[in-house]
């Protein structure tokens, strides 16, 4: 199935029911045509990070089902799979073979060997200056010791958790693995491949090892060359300044709009529409929009779209207005991996307020691109404090496990029913075509008017909204579709 201009659900395989079959059942019986695509978060055998430390891409974790279940889902929805191009589990065949056979292993070049990497720079490297230059997720050098079967030790590059060992994407053995894995994913139904943490994939002496140009373009183009003959697309994942996704988009790739979540929060907290309007005017059409994902709400992504003062204001308001949101949940005390993200459901970030939440989704629907809706957000879910405290994992505040009974109850709530109706309408109305146009006006400090028009000019959707009162009216070719007065 080709990618469709229809809203995409983001979900774990065991969060809307206990497995992939139940996810499929929920979509058909409870969600309906509000969703046209599914980003099925990593469903492979994994040793950590809720699937993002894959050990074997050739199999579906038996807890979730099998490839038949995935392929059946792909018969009705376009699908996105995750490929962790930067790393793989230390329980993988590659790591275990290297550990057992050291330099005799066929995978001896598969990983980035820290000491060998710095040998190319000369003696006495790395210096502290070298290590400080690296764009890190930790407060120390991104390394991890490996002890081989012969008793010797080395260090391997390790950007993230200790289960996630970085891959040398420039080695021939890694290139062969990447090609085989991507081709297999498409054969099993993937229409879109999300390149997780791809900006970290290229390491080069004398750089910060993050989005290293021009080498990063070589990696992206190599992946595109693999997928293009199979009619599959790439979605590079990057949380950073919005100019980097813009640059990627200019090269013809789909990108994420990770700036929208904080910009919309600022808009609804302050009641002022100017920042949202300015952002929508410059946003590309070939993108997927988000308000929430399996990670936290990004802060750095909105830098320079919002001023530093406005970002600080929105962040503080989130902790003040948000329901059961505390700063400590986004700290090291709760294993937070990114100090630039805030852990909360989007609904709770807006104080569990139905009017504010529905308007946030209306803004997302009218933004350029294809909306992605995280499963908790689709059901207007509140912060799960019990799961958070039982796991001491900050991101679990937004990772509730729904039973069928909870789902059937949630879809009857007016705010969820309105959201599903909004998405169903948006999915079929041609004014939101990606080759159409958008115009944005701000009649007053608190008002915004967004007009979406298809390529022919025959179909027009108009949103009139007030960010202060959280009221809005949506019309389609002059007829009212949805309103909150």
CSV table of C-alpha atoms in Angstrom, one decimal:
chain,number,residue,atom,x,y,z
A,1,UNK,CA,0.0,0.0,0.0
A,2,UNK,CA,1.3,3.5,-0.9
A,3,UNK,CA,1.5,6.2,1.7
A,4,UNK,CA,-1.8,8.0,2.0
A,5,UNK,CA,-2.6,11.5,3.1
A,6,UNK,CA,-4.5,10.2,6.1
A,7,UNK,CA,-3.8,10.5,9.8
A,8,UNK,CA,-1.3,8.0,11.2
A,9,UNK,CA,-1.5,6.3,14.6
A,10,UNK,CA,1.6,5.9,16.6
A,11,UNK,CA,1.4,2.9,18.9
A,12,UNK,CA,3.3,0.1,20.6
A,13,UNK,CA,2.3,-3.4,19.7
A,14,UNK,CA,1.0,-4.0,23.3
A,15,UNK,CA,-0.6,-0.7,24.3
A,16,UNK,CA,-3.9,-0.8,22.5
A,17,UNK,CA,-4.7,-4.3,23.6
A,18,UNK,CA,-2.0,-6.9,24.3
A,19,UNK,CA,-0.7,-7.7,20.8
A,20,UNK,CA,-0.8,-6.7,17.1
A,21,UNK,CA,-4.0,-8.6,16.4
A,22,UNK,CA,-5.7,-6.7,19.1
A,23,UNK,CA,-4.4,-3.4,17.8
A,24,UNK,CA,-5.9,-4.3,14.4
A,25,UNK,CA,-9.2,-5.2,16.1
A,26,UNK,CA,-9.3,-1.9,18.0
A,27,UNK,CA,-8.7,0.1,14.9
A,28,UNK,CA,-11.5,-1.6,13.0
A,29,UNK,CA,-14.1,-1.8,15.8
A,30,UNK,CA,-13.4,1.3,17.9
A,31,UNK,CA,-11.5,3.8,15.8
A,32,UNK,CA,-12.9,3.4,12.3
A,33,UNK,CA,-11.8,5.7,9.4
A,34,UNK,CA,-10.2,8.3,11.7
A,35,UNK,CA,-6.9,6.5,11.1
A,36,UNK,CA,-5.4,5.6,7.7
A,37,UNK,CA,-1.8,4.6,8.7
A,38,UNK,CA,0.0,3.0,11.6
A,39,UNK,CA,3.5,3.6,13.0
A,40,UNK,CA,4.0,0.4,14.8
A,41,UNK,CA,6.7,1.2,17.3
A,42,UNK,CA,9.6,-1.4,17.4
A,43,UNK,CA,8.1,-4.9,17.6
A,44,UNK,CA,11.3,-6.9,17.2
A,45,UNK,CA,13.0,-8.9,19.9
A,46,UNK,CA,14.8,-6.2,22.0
A,47,UNK,CA,16.8,-6.0,25.2
A,48,UNK,CA,15.8,-2.5,26.3
A,49,UNK,CA,14.4,1.0,25.8
A,50,UNK,CA,10.9,-0.3,25.0
A,51,UNK,CA,12.0,-1.9,21.8
A,52,UNK,CA,14.6,0.6,20.6
A,53,UNK,CA,17.5,-1.9,21.4
A,54,UNK,CA,16.7,-4.5,18.7
A,55,UNK,CA,18.5,-7.7,18.8
A,56,UNK,CA,17.0,-9.3,15.7
A,57,UNK,CA,15.1,-7.6,12.9
A,58,UNK,CA,14.2,-10.8,11.1
A,59,UNK,CA,11.6,-11.8,13.7
A,60,UNK,CA,8.5,-10.3,15.4
A,61,UNK,CA,8.7,-10.6,19.2
A,62,UNK,CA,6.5,-13.6,19.8
A,63,UNK,CA,4.8,-11.7,22.6
A,64,UNK,CA,3.3,-9.4,20.0
A,65,UNK,CA,2.5,-11.9,17.3
A,66,UNK,CA,4.2,-12.8,14.0
A,67,UNK,CA,4.8,-11.4,10.5
A,68,UNK,CA,1.3,-12.6,9.4
A,69,UNK,CA,-0.2,-10.2,12.0
A,70,UNK,CA,1.9,-7.3,10.7
A,71,UNK,CA,1.2,-8.0,7.1
A,72,UNK,CA,-2.6,-8.3,7.8
A,73,UNK,CA,-2.4,-4.8,9.4
A,74,UNK,CA,-0.6,-3.6,6.2
A,75,UNK,CA,-3.5,-4.8,4.0
A,76,UNK,CA,-5.7,-2.0,5.5
A,77,UNK,CA,-3.3,0.7,6.7
A,78,UNK,CA,-0.1,2.1,5.4
A,79,UNK,CA,2.7,1.2,7.8
A,80,UNK,CA,5.8,2.7,9.2
A,81,UNK,CA,8.5,0.6,10.9
A,82,UNK,CA,11.5,1.9,12.9
A,83,UNK,CA,15.1,1.1,11.8
A,84,UNK,CA,17.7,2.1,14.5
A,85,UNK,CA,20.4,3.0,12.0
A,86,UNK,CA,22.7,4.3,14.8
A,87,UNK,CA,22.8,1.2,17.0
A,88,UNK,CA,21.9,-2.4,17.8
A,89,UNK,CA,21.6,-4.6,20.9
A,90,UNK,CA,24.6,-6.2,22.5
A,91,UNK,CA,22.5,-9.4,22.4
A,92,UNK,CA,22.6,-9.2,18.6
A,93,UNK,CA,24.3,-11.8,16.5
A,94,UNK,CA,26.8,-9.2,15.5
A,95,UNK,CA,27.9,-8.2,19.0
A,96,UNK,CA,28.0,-11.8,20.3
A,97,UNK,CA,30.1,-13.0,17.4
A,98,UNK,CA,32.5,-10.1,17.8
A,99,UNK,CA,32.7,-10.7,21.5
A,100,UNK,CA,33.5,-14.4,20.9
A,101,UNK,CA,35.9,-14.1,18.0
A,102,UNK,CA,37.4,-10.6,18.3
A,103,UNK,CA,39.5,-9.8,15.2
A,104,UNK,CA,38.6,-13.1,13.6
A,105,UNK,CA,34.9,-12.2,13.6
A,106,UNK,CA,33.3,-11.2,10.4
A,107,UNK,CA,31.7,-8.4,12.4
A,108,UNK,CA,35.0,-6.9,13.6
A,109,UNK,CA,34.3,-3.7,11.6
A,110,UNK,CA,30.5,-3.6,12.3
A,111,UNK,CA,30.9,-1.5,15.5
A,112,UNK,CA,32.8,1.8,16.1
A,113,UNK,CA,35.9,0.7,18.0
A,114,UNK,CA,36.8,3.7,20.2
A,115,UNK,CA,40.5,3.2,20.3
A,116,UNK,CA,40.9,2.4,16.6
A,117,UNK,CA,38.6,5.4,15.7
A,118,UNK,CA,41.0,7.9,17.5
A,119,UNK,CA,44.2,6.3,16.1
A,120,UNK,CA,43.4,7.9,12.8
A,121,UNK,CA,43.8,11.3,14.5
A,122,UNK,CA,47.2,10.6,15.8
A,123,UNK,CA,48.8,9.8,19.2
A,124,UNK,CA,47.3,10.9,22.6
A,125,UNK,CA,43.8,11.2,21.2
A,126,UNK,CA,41.1,11.7,22.2
A,127,UNK,CA,41.9,14.7,24.3
A,128,UNK,CA,39.4,16.1,26.8
A,129,UNK,CA,38.7,18.8,24.2
A,130,UNK,CA,37.8,16.0,21.7
A,131,UNK,CA,35.4,14.4,24.1
A,132,UNK,CA,33.8,17.8,25.1
A,133,UNK,CA,33.1,18.5,21.5
A,134,UNK,CA,30.9,15.4,21.0
A,135,UNK,CA,27.2,16.1,21.0
A,136,UNK,CA,26.4,13.7,23.8
A,137,UNK,CA,23.3,12.3,25.6
A,138,UNK,CA,25.5,11.5,28.7
A,139,UNK,CA,27.8,13.5,31.0
A,140,UNK,CA,30.8,11.3,30.0
A,141,UNK,CA,32.5,9.9,26.9
A,142,UNK,CA,30.0,7.8,24.8
A,143,UNK,CA,31.9,4.6,25.3
A,144,UNK,CA,31.3,1.1,26.7
A,145,UNK,CA,33.8,-1.6,27.5
A,146,UNK,CA,33.7,-4.9,25.8
A,147,UNK,CA,35.6,-8.0,27.2
A,148,UNK,CA,36.3,-10.5,24.5
A,149,UNK,CA,36.5,-14.3,25.0
A,150,UNK,CA,40.3,-14.1,24.7
A,151,UNK,CA,40.3,-11.9,27.8
A,152,UNK,CA,41.3,-8.6,26.1
A,153,UNK,CA,39.2,-5.5,26.4
A,154,UNK,CA,38.3,-2.5,24.2
A,155,UNK,CA,35.8,0.3,24.2
A,156,UNK,CA,32.9,0.6,21.7
A,157,UNK,CA,31.0,3.8,20.8
A,158,UNK,CA,27.8,3.9,22.8
A,159,UNK,CA,25.6,7.0,22.4
A,160,UNK,CA,22.5,5.9,24.3
A,161,UNK,CA,21.8,3.1,26.8
A,162,UNK,CA,24.2,0.3,27.6
A,163,UNK,CA,22.2,-2.1,25.5
A,164,UNK,CA,22.5,0.1,22.4
A,165,UNK,CA,25.9,-0.3,20.7
A,166,UNK,CA,26.6,2.1,17.9
A,167,UNK,CA,27.1,0.8,14.3
A,168,UNK,CA,29.8,1.9,11.9
A,169,UNK,CA,27.6,2.8,9.0
A,170,UNK,CA,30.6,3.2,6.7
A,171,UNK,CA,31.8,-0.4,7.0
A,172,UNK,CA,30.8,-2.8,4.2
A,173,UNK,CA,29.5,-5.4,6.7
A,174,UNK,CA,27.1,-2.7,8.1
A,175,UNK,CA,26.1,-1.5,4.7
A,176,UNK,CA,25.1,-5.1,3.8
A,177,UNK,CA,23.1,-5.5,7.0
A,178,UNK,CA,21.3,-2.2,6.4
A,179,UNK,CA,20.4,-3.1,2.9
A,180,UNK,CA,19.1,-6.6,3.8
A,181,UNK,CA,17.1,-5.3,6.8
A,182,UNK,CA,15.4,-2.5,4.9
A,183,UNK,CA,14.5,-4.7,2.0
A,184,UNK,CA,13.0,-7.3,4.4
A,185,UNK,CA,11.0,-4.6,6.2
A,186,UNK,CA,9.4,-3.5,2.9
A,187,UNK,CA,8.6,-7.1,1.9
A,188,UNK,CA,6.7,-7.4,5.2
A,189,UNK,CA,4.6,-4.3,4.5
A,190,UNK,CA,6.6,-1.2,5.5
A,191,UNK,CA,5.7,1.8,3.3
A,192,UNK,CA,7.8,4.2,5.4
A,193,UNK,CA,11.0,3.6,7.3
A,194,UNK,CA,11.6,5.9,10.3
A,195,UNK,CA,15.4,6.3,10.7
A,196,UNK,CA,15.7,6.5,14.5
A,197,UNK,CA,18.6,8.7,15.9
A,198,UNK,CA,20.0,9.0,12.4
A,199,UNK,CA,21.8,12.3,13.1
A,200,UNK,CA,24.1,10.4,15.4
A,201,UNK,CA,25.1,7.8,12.8
A,202,UNK,CA,28.1,9.5,11.3
A,203,UNK,CA,31.2,10.0,13.5
A,204,UNK,CA,34.1,12.0,12.3
A,205,UNK,CA,37.2,13.3,14.1
A,206,UNK,CA,37.1,17.1,14.6
A,207,UNK,CA,33.3,17.4,14.5
A,208,UNK,CA,30.6,17.2,17.2
A,209,UNK,CA,29.5,13.8,15.7
A,210,UNK,CA,25.9,15.0,15.2
A,211,UNK,CA,24.5,15.6,11.7
A,212,UNK,CA,28.0,15.6,10.2
A,213,UNK,CA,27.9,17.1,6.7
A,214,UNK,CA,28.4,16.2,3.9
A,215,UNK,CA,28.7,12.5,5.1
A,216,UNK,CA,25.2,12.4,6.6
A,217,UNK,CA,23.8,13.1,3.1
A,218,UNK,CA,25.7,10.1,1.8
A,219,UNK,CA,24.0,7.9,4.4
A,220,UNK,CA,20.5,9.2,3.6
A,221,UNK,CA,21.0,8.9,-0.1
A,222,UNK,CA,22.3,5.3,0.3
A,223,UNK,CA,19.2,4.4,2.2
A,224,UNK,CA,16.9,6.2,-0.3
A,225,UNK,CA,18.6,4.3,-3.1
A,226,UNK,CA,17.8,1.0,-1.4
A,227,UNK,CA,14.1,1.9,-0.8
A,228,UNK,CA,13.2,3.9,-3.9
A,229,UNK,CA,12.9,0.8,-6.2
A,230,UNK,CA,10.6,-0.7,-3.7
A,231,UNK,CA,8.4,2.5,-3.5
A,232,UNK,CA,9.1,3.1,0.2
A,233,UNK,CA,10.0,6.4,1.8
A,234,UNK,CA,12.3,7.5,4.6
A,235,UNK,CA,11.3,9.6,7.6
A,236,UNK,CA,14.5,10.8,9.3
A,237,UNK,CA,14.0,11.4,13.1
A,238,UNK,CA,15.8,14.3,14.6
A,239,UNK,CA,15.1,16.5,17.6
A,240,UNK,CA,17.0,19.7,17.1
A,241,UNK,CA,16.7,23.2,15.8
A,242,UNK,CA,14.0,23.5,13.1
A,243,UNK,CA,16.4,24.5,10.4
A,244,UNK,CA,17.9,21.0,10.3
A,245,UNK,CA,14.6,19.3,9.4
A,246,UNK,CA,14.0,22.2,6.9
A,247,UNK,CA,17.3,21.4,5.2
A,248,UNK,CA,16.4,17.7,5.1
A,249,UNK,CA,13.0,18.5,3.6
A,250,UNK,CA,14.7,20.6,0.9
A,251,UNK,CA,16.5,17.5,-0.2
A,252,UNK,CA,13.1,15.9,-0.9
A,253,UNK,CA,12.7,13.8,2.2
A,254,UNK,CA,9.7,13.6,4.6
A,255,UNK,CA,10.4,15.2,7.9
A,256,UNK,CA,8.8,15.6,11.3
A,257,UNK,CA,7.3,18.9,12.6
A,258,UNK,CA,8.6,18.5,16.2
A,259,UNK,CA,8.3,22.3,16.7
A,260,UNK,CA,4.5,22.3,16.6
A,261,UNK,CA,3.9,20.7,20.1
A,262,UNK,CA,5.6,23.5,22.1
A,263,UNK,CA,4.4,26.2,19.7
A,264,UNK,CA,0.8,25.1,20.2
A,265,UNK,CA,1.2,24.9,24.0
A,266,UNK,CA,2.5,28.4,24.0
A,267,UNK,CA,-0.4,29.6,21.9
A,268,UNK,CA,-3.0,28.0,24.2
A,269,UNK,CA,-1.2,29.1,27.4
A,270,UNK,CA,-0.8,32.7,26.3
A,271,UNK,CA,-3.8,33.1,24.1
A,272,UNK,CA,-1.6,34.7,21.5
A,273,UNK,CA,-1.6,33.4,17.9
A,274,UNK,CA,1.3,35.2,16.2
A,275,UNK,CA,3.9,32.6,16.8
A,276,UNK,CA,1.7,29.8,15.6
A,277,UNK,CA,0.7,31.8,12.5
A,278,UNK,CA,4.4,32.6,11.6
A,279,UNK,CA,5.4,28.9,12.0
A,280,UNK,CA,2.5,27.6,9.9
A,281,UNK,CA,3.4,30.0,7.1
A,282,UNK,CA,6.9,28.5,6.7
A,283,UNK,CA,6.1,24.9,7.4
A,284,UNK,CA,6.5,22.4,4.4
A,285,UNK,CA,3.8,20.2,3.2
A,286,UNK,CA,5.9,17.1,2.9
A,287,UNK,CA,6.0,16.4,6.6
A,288,UNK,CA,4.3,14.5,9.4
A,289,UNK,CA,3.0,16.7,12.2
A,290,UNK,CA,3.0,15.7,15.9
A,291,UNK,CA,1.8,17.0,19.2
A,292,UNK,CA,2.8,13.9,21.1
A,293,UNK,CA,5.0,10.8,20.6
A,294,UNK,CA,6.4,7.9,22.7
A,295,UNK,CA,9.0,10.3,24.0
A,296,UNK,CA,8.6,13.6,25.8
A,297,UNK,CA,7.4,17.0,24.5
A,298,UNK,CA,10.3,18.6,22.7
A,299,UNK,CA,11.6,22.0,23.9
A,300,UNK,CA,14.7,22.6,21.8
A,301,UNK,CA,12.8,22.0,18.5
A,302,UNK,CA,10.9,25.3,19.0
A,303,UNK,CA,13.9,27.5,19.6
A,304,UNK,CA,13.8,30.7,17.5
A,305,UNK,CA,10.2,30.0,16.5
A,306,UNK,CA,9.6,31.0,20.1
A,307,UNK,CA,12.0,33.3,21.9
A,308,UNK,CA,13.9,32.0,24.8
A,309,UNK,CA,11.6,33.9,27.1
A,310,UNK,CA,8.5,32.4,25.4
A,311,UNK,CA,10.0,28.8,25.7
A,312,UNK,CA,10.7,29.4,29.4
A,313,UNK,CA,7.2,30.7,29.8
A,314,UNK,CA,5.6,27.8,28.1
A,315,UNK,CA,7.7,25.3,30.0
A,316,UNK,CA,6.9,26.9,33.4
A,317,UNK,CA,3.2,27.1,32.4
A,318,UNK,CA,3.2,23.4,31.5
A,319,UNK,CA,4.3,22.6,35.1
A,320,UNK,CA,1.8,25.0,36.5
A,321,UNK,CA,-1.2,24.2,34.3
A,322,UNK,CA,-0.5,20.6,33.5
A,323,UNK,CA,-2.2,17.9,35.5
A,324,UNK,CA,0.1,15.9,37.7
A,325,UNK,CA,3.2,17.2,35.9
A,326,UNK,CA,6.3,17.7,38.0
A,327,UNK,CA,9.8,18.8,37.0
A,328,UNK,CA,11.3,15.8,38.7
A,329,UNK,CA,9.6,13.4,36.2
A,330,UNK,CA,11.8,14.9,33.4
A,331,UNK,CA,15.0,14.6,35.4
A,332,UNK,CA,17.7,11.9,36.0
A,333,UNK,CA,15.7,10.8,39.0
A,334,UNK,CA,13.3,9.2,36.6
A,335,UNK,CA,15.8,8.1,34.0
A,336,UNK,CA,15.1,10.9,31.6
A,337,UNK,CA,17.4,10.6,28.6
A,338,UNK,CA,16.9,14.0,27.1
A,339,UNK,CA,17.0,17.2,29.2
A,340,UNK,CA,15.3,19.0,26.4
A,341,UNK,CA,12.0,17.1,26.6
A,342,UNK,CA,9.2,17.3,29.2
A,343,UNK,CA,7.4,14.1,30.1
A,344,UNK,CA,3.6,14.4,30.1
A,345,UNK,CA,0.6,13.4,28.0
A,346,UNK,CA,-0.5,16.3,25.8
A,347,UNK,CA,-4.0,16.2,27.3
A,348,UNK,CA,-2.6,16.6,30.8
A,349,UNK,CA,-0.2,19.3,29.6
A,350,UNK,CA,-3.3,21.2,28.8
A,351,UNK,CA,-4.7,20.6,32.3
A,352,UNK,CA,-7.0,17.8,31.1
A,353,UNK,CA,-9.1,20.5,29.6
A,354,UNK,CA,-11.3,19.2,26.7
A,355,UNK,CA,-11.8,22.5,24.9
A,356,UNK,CA,-8.1,23.4,24.9
A,357,UNK,CA,-7.2,19.8,23.9
A,358,UNK,CA,-9.6,19.7,21.0
A,359,UNK,CA,-8.4,23.0,19.7
A,360,UNK,CA,-4.8,21.8,19.8
A,361,UNK,CA,-5.8,18.9,17.5
A,362,UNK,CA,-7.7,21.3,15.3
A,363,UNK,CA,-4.5,23.3,14.9
A,364,UNK,CA,-2.6,20.1,14.1
A,365,UNK,CA,-5.1,19.1,11.5
A,366,UNK,CA,-4.9,22.5,9.7
A,367,UNK,CA,-1.1,22.6,9.8
A,368,UNK,CA,0.7,21.6,6.6
A,369,UNK,CA,1.5,17.9,6.4
A,370,UNK,CA,0.0,14.6,7.5
A,371,UNK,CA,-1.0,14.3,11.2
A,372,UNK,CA,0.5,11.6,13.4
A,373,UNK,CA,-1.5,10.9,16.6
A,374,UNK,CA,0.0,9.0,19.5
A,375,UNK,CA,-2.3,6.4,20.9
A,376,UNK,CA,-2.6,8.0,24.3
A,377,UNK,CA,-3.4,11.3,22.6
A,378,UNK,CA,-6.0,9.7,20.3
A,379,UNK,CA,-7.9,8.7,23.5
A,380,UNK,CA,-7.2,12.0,25.3
A,381,UNK,CA,-5.3,10.1,28.0
A,382,UNK,CA,-4.2,11.5,31.3
A,383,UNK,CA,-0.8,11.1,32.9
A,384,UNK,CA,-0.3,7.6,34.2
A,385,UNK,CA,1.3,8.3,37.6
A,386,UNK,CA,1.0,4.7,38.8
A,387,UNK,CA,3.0,3.3,35.8
A,388,UNK,CA,5.5,6.2,36.2
A,389,UNK,CA,6.2,5.5,39.9
A,390,UNK,CA,6.2,1.7,39.6
A,391,UNK,CA,8.9,1.9,36.9
A,392,UNK,CA,10.7,5.1,37.8
A,393,UNK,CA,10.9,5.8,34.1
A,394,UNK,CA,9.8,9.4,33.3
A,395,UNK,CA,8.6,8.6,29.8
A,396,UNK,CA,6.2,6.0,31.1
A,397,UNK,CA,3.9,8.8,32.3
A,398,UNK,CA,2.7,8.8,28.6
A,399,UNK,CA,2.8,5.1,27.9
A,400,UNK,CA,-0.4,3.7,29.5
A,401,UNK,CA,-1.4,0.1,28.7
A,402,UNK,CA,-5.1,0.3,27.6
A,403,UNK,CA,-7.5,-2.6,28.0
A,404,UNK,CA,-10.3,-3.1,25.5
A,405,UNK,CA,-12.7,-2.0,28.2
A,406,UNK,CA,-10.8,1.3,28.7
A,407,UNK,CA,-10.7,1.9,25.0
A,408,UNK,CA,-14.5,1.3,24.6
A,409,UNK,CA,-15.1,3.7,27.4
A,410,UNK,CA,-12.7,6.4,26.1
A,411,UNK,CA,-14.1,6.6,22.6
A,412,UNK,CA,-17.5,7.5,24.1
A,413,UNK,CA,-16.1,10.6,25.7
A,414,UNK,CA,-17.2,13.7,23.8
A,415,UNK,CA,-13.7,15.0,23.3
A,416,UNK,CA,-12.5,11.7,21.8
A,417,UNK,CA,-15.6,11.4,19.7
A,418,UNK,CA,-15.1,14.9,18.3
A,419,UNK,CA,-11.4,14.2,17.6
A,420,UNK,CA,-12.2,11.0,15.8
A,421,UNK,CA,-14.9,12.8,13.7
A,422,UNK,CA,-12.4,15.6,13.0
A,423,UNK,CA,-9.7,13.1,11.7
A,424,UNK,CA,-12.3,11.2,9.6
A,425,UNK,CA,-13.4,14.4,7.9
A,426,UNK,CA,-9.8,15.6,7.4
A,427,UNK,CA,-8.8,12.2,5.9
A,428,UNK,CA,-11.4,12.4,3.1
A,429,UNK,CA,-11.6,16.2,2.4
A,430,UNK,CA,-9.3,17.2,-0.6
A,431,UNK,CA,-8.6,20.7,0.7
A,432,UNK,CA,-5.8,19.1,2.8
A,433,UNK,CA,-4.0,17.6,-0.2
A,434,UNK,CA,-0.3,18.0,0.0
A,435,UNK,CA,-0.1,19.8,-3.3
A,436,UNK,CA,-2.7,22.4,-2.1
A,437,UNK,CA,-2.1,25.7,-0.4
A,438,UNK,CA,-2.4,27.3,3.1
A,439,UNK,CA,-3.0,30.9,4.1
A,440,UNK,CA,-2.8,32.1,7.6
A,441,UNK,CA,-4.2,35.4,9.0
A,442,UNK,CA,-4.3,36.9,12.5
A,443,UNK,CA,-7.2,39.3,12.7
A,444,UNK,CA,-6.4,40.1,16.3
A,445,UNK,CA,-3.9,39.1,19.0
A,446,UNK,CA,-6.0,36.1,20.0
A,447,UNK,CA,-7.7,35.1,16.7
A,448,UNK,CA,-6.3,33.1,13.9
A,449,UNK,CA,-7.8,32.2,10.5
A,450,UNK,CA,-6.3,29.2,8.6
A,451,UNK,CA,-7.5,28.4,5.0
A,452,UNK,CA,-6.6,25.2,3.3
A,453,UNK,CA,-7.4,24.9,-0.4
A,454,UNK,CA,-6.8,22.0,-2.8
A,455,UNK,CA,-4.8,22.3,-6.0
A,456,UNK,CA,-7.9,23.0,-8.2
A,457,UNK,CA,-9.2,25.6,-5.8
A,458,UNK,CA,-12.6,23.9,-5.7
A,459,UNK,CA,-12.4,22.7,-2.1
A,460,UNK,CA,-11.8,25.0,0.8
A,461,UNK,CA,-11.5,24.4,4.5
A,462,UNK,CA,-11.5,27.3,6.9
A,463,UNK,CA,-10.7,27.5,10.6
A,464,UNK,CA,-11.6,30.5,12.7
A,465,UNK,CA,-10.3,30.1,16.2
A,466,UNK,CA,-9.7,32.2,19.3
A,467,UNK,CA,-6.8,30.9,21.3
A,468,UNK,CA,-7.8,32.7,24.5
A,469,UNK,CA,-11.4,31.5,24.7
A,470,UNK,CA,-10.5,28.1,23.0
A,471,UNK,CA,-13.5,28.5,20.7
A,472,UNK,CA,-13.5,27.7,17.0
A,473,UNK,CA,-15.6,27.1,13.9
A,474,UNK,CA,-14.5,24.8,11.0
A,475,UNK,CA,-16.3,25.1,7.6
A,476,UNK,CA,-15.9,23.1,4.5
A,477,UNK,CA,-17.0,24.8,1.3
A,478,UNK,CA,-19.1,27.1,3.4
A,479,UNK,CA,-20.8,24.4,5.5
A,480,UNK,CA,-20.0,24.0,9.2
A,481,UNK,CA,-18.2,20.8,10.0
A,482,UNK,CA,-17.3,21.2,13.7
A,483,UNK,CA,-17.4,24.0,16.2
A,484,UNK,CA,-16.9,24.8,19.9
A,485,UNK,CA,-18.7,28.0,20.8
